[in-house]
Tab-separated table of N, CA, C and O in Angstrom:
chain	number	residue	atom	x	y	z
A	190	UNK	N	0.851	-1.185	0.000
A	190	UNK	CA	0.000	0.000	0.000
A	190	UNK	C	0.891	1.242	0.000
A	190	UNK	O	1.747	1.405	0.858
A	191	UNK	N	0.677	2.119	-0.952
A	191	UNK	CA	1.441	3.357	-1.037
A	191	UNK	C	0.721	4.452	-0.249
A	191	UNK	O	-0.390	4.829	-0.593
A	192	UNK	N	1.358	4.955	0.802
A	192	UNK	CA	0.761	6.037	1.590
A	192	UNK	C	1.631	7.279	1.524
A	192	UNK	O	1.693	8.058	2.458
A	193	UNK	N	2.319	7.461	0.414
A	193	UNK	CA	3.194	8.611	0.240
A	193	UNK	C	2.388	9.825	-0.233
A	193	UNK	O	2.671	10.417	-1.269
A	194	UNK	N	1.336	10.143	0.524
A	194	UNK	CA	0.513	11.320	0.272
A	194	UNK	C	0.155	11.912	1.627
A	194	UNK	O	0.226	11.235	2.645
A	195	UNK	N	-0.242	13.165	1.625
A	195	UNK	CA	-0.777	13.757	2.840
A	195	UNK	C	-2.199	13.265	2.993
A	195	UNK	O	-2.985	13.322	2.057
A	196	UNK	N	-2.501	12.752	4.156
A	196	UNK	CA	-3.805	12.166	4.429
A	196	UNK	C	-4.733	13.198	5.042
A	196	UNK	O	-4.285	14.169	5.640
A	197	UNK	N	-6.021	12.986	4.907
A	197	UNK	CA	-7.004	13.929	5.415
A	197	UNK	C	-7.770	13.332	6.584
A	197	UNK	O	-8.210	12.187	6.513
A	198	UNK	N	-7.972	14.129	7.617
A	198	UNK	CA	-8.737	13.675	8.782
A	198	UNK	C	-10.217	13.530	8.449
A	198	UNK	O	-10.922	12.776	9.110
A	199	UNK	N	-10.710	14.263	7.467
A	199	UNK	CA	-12.112	14.204	7.080
A	199	UNK	C	-13.049	14.945	8.013
A	199	UNK	O	-14.256	14.928	7.823
A	200	UNK	N	-12.512	15.636	9.008
A	200	UNK	CA	-13.315	16.326	10.010
A	200	UNK	C	-14.277	17.329	9.372
A	200	UNK	O	-13.846	18.277	8.729
A	201	UNK	N	-15.568	17.081	9.534
A	201	UNK	CA	-16.596	17.986	9.033
A	201	UNK	C	-16.777	18.010	7.529
A	201	UNK	O	-17.494	18.852	7.011
A	202	UNK	N	-16.150	17.100	6.809
A	202	UNK	CA	-16.246	17.104	5.347
A	202	UNK	C	-17.254	16.060	4.864
A	202	UNK	O	-17.056	14.864	5.074
A	203	UNK	N	-18.312	16.483	4.187
A	203	UNK	CA	-19.298	15.531	3.682
A	203	UNK	C	-18.796	14.723	2.482
A	203	UNK	O	-19.432	13.746	2.089
A	204	UNK	N	-17.655	15.095	1.919
A	204	UNK	CA	-17.099	14.385	0.762
A	204	UNK	C	-16.094	13.303	1.160
A	204	UNK	O	-15.578	12.594	0.302
A	205	UNK	N	-15.806	13.164	2.447
A	205	UNK	CA	-14.724	12.289	2.902
A	205	UNK	C	-14.857	10.841	2.428
A	205	UNK	O	-13.853	10.199	2.157
A	206	UNK	N	-16.070	10.340	2.307
A	206	UNK	CA	-16.243	8.943	1.893
A	206	UNK	C	-15.932	8.703	0.420
A	206	UNK	O	-15.897	7.561	-0.027
A	207	UNK	N	-15.714	9.777	-0.341
A	207	UNK	CA	-15.347	9.639	-1.755
A	207	UNK	C	-13.890	10.053	-1.987
A	207	UNK	O	-13.444	10.104	-3.124
A	208	UNK	N	-13.163	10.326	-0.914
A	208	UNK	CA	-11.811	10.876	-1.040
A	208	UNK	C	-10.721	9.853	-0.716
A	208	UNK	O	-10.730	9.219	0.343
A	209	UNK	N	-9.773	9.728	-1.626
A	209	UNK	CA	-8.658	8.802	-1.446
A	209	UNK	C	-7.791	9.189	-0.245
A	209	UNK	O	-7.278	8.324	0.455
A	210	UNK	N	-7.618	10.475	0.008
A	210	UNK	CA	-6.803	10.907	1.153
A	210	UNK	C	-7.401	10.411	2.473
A	210	UNK	O	-6.684	9.976	3.365
A	211	UNK	N	-8.705	10.478	2.603
A	211	UNK	CA	-9.390	10.039	3.817
A	211	UNK	C	-9.389	8.508	3.930
A	211	UNK	O	-9.015	7.948	4.957
A	212	UNK	N	-9.802	7.823	2.875
A	212	UNK	CA	-9.887	6.364	2.899
A	212	UNK	C	-8.519	5.718	3.120
A	212	UNK	O	-8.401	4.745	3.857
A	213	UNK	N	-7.489	6.256	2.487
A	213	UNK	CA	-6.144	5.728	2.669
A	213	UNK	C	-5.674	5.932	4.109
A	213	UNK	O	-5.017	5.071	4.684
A	214	UNK	N	-6.043	7.057	4.681
A	214	UNK	CA	-5.695	7.324	6.077
A	214	UNK	C	-6.323	6.315	7.020
A	214	UNK	O	-5.667	5.822	7.944
A	215	UNK	N	-7.587	5.987	6.809
A	215	UNK	CA	-8.252	4.985	7.640
A	215	UNK	C	-7.547	3.637	7.550
A	215	UNK	O	-7.298	2.970	8.563
A	216	UNK	N	-7.198	3.248	6.331
A	216	UNK	CA	-6.529	1.962	6.112
A	216	UNK	C	-5.132	1.955	6.725
A	216	UNK	O	-4.716	0.964	7.331
A	217	UNK	N	-4.412	3.045	6.600
A	217	UNK	CA	-3.056	3.131	7.150
A	217	UNK	C	-3.066	3.004	8.665
A	217	UNK	O	-2.216	2.323	9.248
A	218	UNK	N	-4.033	3.634	9.319
A	218	UNK	CA	-4.150	3.519	10.780
A	218	UNK	C	-4.502	2.081	11.155
A	218	UNK	O	-3.925	1.522	12.086
A	219	UNK	N	-5.424	1.488	10.412
A	219	UNK	CA	-5.824	0.101	10.668
A	219	UNK	C	-4.620	-0.839	10.571
A	219	UNK	O	-4.461	-1.747	11.389
A	220	UNK	N	-3.752	-0.608	9.582
A	220	UNK	CA	-2.572	-1.454	9.369
A	220	UNK	C	-1.364	-1.017	10.204
A	220	UNK	O	-0.296	-1.623	10.113
A	221	UNK	N	-1.545	0.052	10.977
A	221	UNK	CA	-0.481	0.599	11.831
A	221	UNK	C	0.775	0.957	11.034
A	221	UNK	O	1.892	0.626	11.408
A	222	UNK	N	0.558	1.627	9.905
A	222	UNK	CA	1.655	2.105	9.066
A	222	UNK	C	2.027	3.516	9.500
A	222	UNK	O	1.175	4.400	9.525
A	223	UNK	N	3.255	3.716	9.850
A	223	UNK	CA	3.710	5.028	10.308
A	223	UNK	C	5.053	5.333	9.683
A	223	UNK	O	5.785	4.418	9.350
A	224	UNK	N	5.459	6.561	9.522
A	224	UNK	CA	4.783	7.796	9.915
A	224	UNK	C	3.688	8.185	8.914
A	224	UNK	O	3.729	7.787	7.756
A	225	UNK	N	2.744	8.966	9.392
A	225	UNK	CA	1.645	9.461	8.570
A	225	UNK	C	1.596	10.976	8.654
A	225	UNK	O	1.886	11.541	9.699
A	226	UNK	N	1.233	11.615	7.568
A	226	UNK	CA	1.108	13.075	7.526
A	226	UNK	C	-0.351	13.425	7.301
A	226	UNK	O	-0.958	12.990	6.328
A	227	UNK	N	-0.911	14.212	8.221
A	227	UNK	CA	-2.335	14.546	8.210
A	227	UNK	C	-2.571	16.024	7.950
A	227	UNK	O	-1.759	16.862	8.310
A	228	UNK	N	-3.720	16.303	7.376
A	228	UNK	CA	-4.176	17.680	7.174
A	228	UNK	C	-5.672	17.729	7.439
A	228	UNK	O	-6.330	16.700	7.523
A	229	UNK	N	-6.191	18.916	7.554
A	229	UNK	CA	-7.628	19.129	7.702
A	229	UNK	C	-8.212	19.418	6.316
A	229	UNK	O	-7.544	20.024	5.477
A	230	UNK	N	-9.453	19.011	6.058
A	230	UNK	CA	-10.056	19.281	4.751
A	230	UNK	C	-10.269	20.782	4.536
A	230	UNK	O	-10.420	21.540	5.487
A	231	UNK	N	-10.256	21.171	3.288
A	231	UNK	CA	-10.526	22.559	2.910
A	231	UNK	C	-11.845	22.567	2.142
A	231	UNK	O	-11.883	22.811	0.941
A	232	UNK	N	-12.927	22.239	2.867
A	232	UNK	CA	-14.254	22.128	2.265
A	232	UNK	C	-14.940	23.487	2.284
A	232	UNK	O	-15.014	24.145	3.317
A	233	UNK	N	-15.448	23.897	1.100
A	233	UNK	CA	-16.107	25.191	0.982
A	233	UNK	C	-17.027	25.166	-0.243
A	233	UNK	O	-16.608	24.761	-1.325
A	234	UNK	N	-18.258	25.568	-0.064
A	234	UNK	CA	-19.231	25.673	-1.167
A	234	UNK	C	-19.368	24.378	-1.981
A	234	UNK	O	-19.400	24.401	-3.207
A	235	UNK	N	-19.395	23.245	-1.300
A	235	UNK	CA	-19.604	21.977	-1.976
A	235	UNK	C	-18.369	21.337	-2.586
A	235	UNK	O	-18.468	20.303	-3.229
A	236	UNK	N	-17.210	21.942	-2.411
A	236	UNK	CA	-15.972	21.415	-2.982
A	236	UNK	C	-14.879	21.360	-1.925
A	236	UNK	O	-14.882	22.109	-0.963
A	237	UNK	N	-13.915	20.474	-2.147
A	237	UNK	CA	-12.735	20.419	-1.302
A	237	UNK	C	-11.506	20.613	-2.177
A	237	UNK	O	-11.331	19.921	-3.189
A	238	UNK	N	-10.681	21.542	-1.790
A	238	UNK	CA	-9.466	21.869	-2.535
A	238	UNK	C	-8.520	20.664	-2.664
A	238	UNK	O	-7.786	20.559	-3.624
A	239	UNK	N	-8.553	19.748	-1.690
A	239	UNK	CA	-7.607	18.631	-1.650
A	239	UNK	C	-8.225	17.285	-1.991
A	239	UNK	O	-7.569	16.252	-1.853
A	240	UNK	N	-9.466	17.259	-2.446
A	240	UNK	CA	-10.149	16.016	-2.767
A	240	UNK	C	-9.391	15.214	-3.822
A	240	UNK	O	-8.977	15.755	-4.840
A	241	UNK	N	-9.199	13.924	-3.538
A	241	UNK	CA	-8.608	12.986	-4.510
A	241	UNK	C	-9.617	11.865	-4.733
A	241	UNK	O	-9.870	11.086	-3.828
A	242	UNK	N	-10.206	11.827	-5.922
A	242	UNK	CA	-11.199	10.768	-6.214
A	242	UNK	C	-10.529	9.461	-6.530
A	242	UNK	O	-9.451	9.372	-6.953
């Protein structure tokens, strides 16, 4: 599993379930893969600046 991306916490973001940054973060924690780099979503007006489909 490649986790060489900044992961998203998904806090307050309604798009998190469609985002690779969020889903990969959940899987990485489950597999106890560290180190991990986290960010907060930039959700505004129905879009997220960092969304990865």
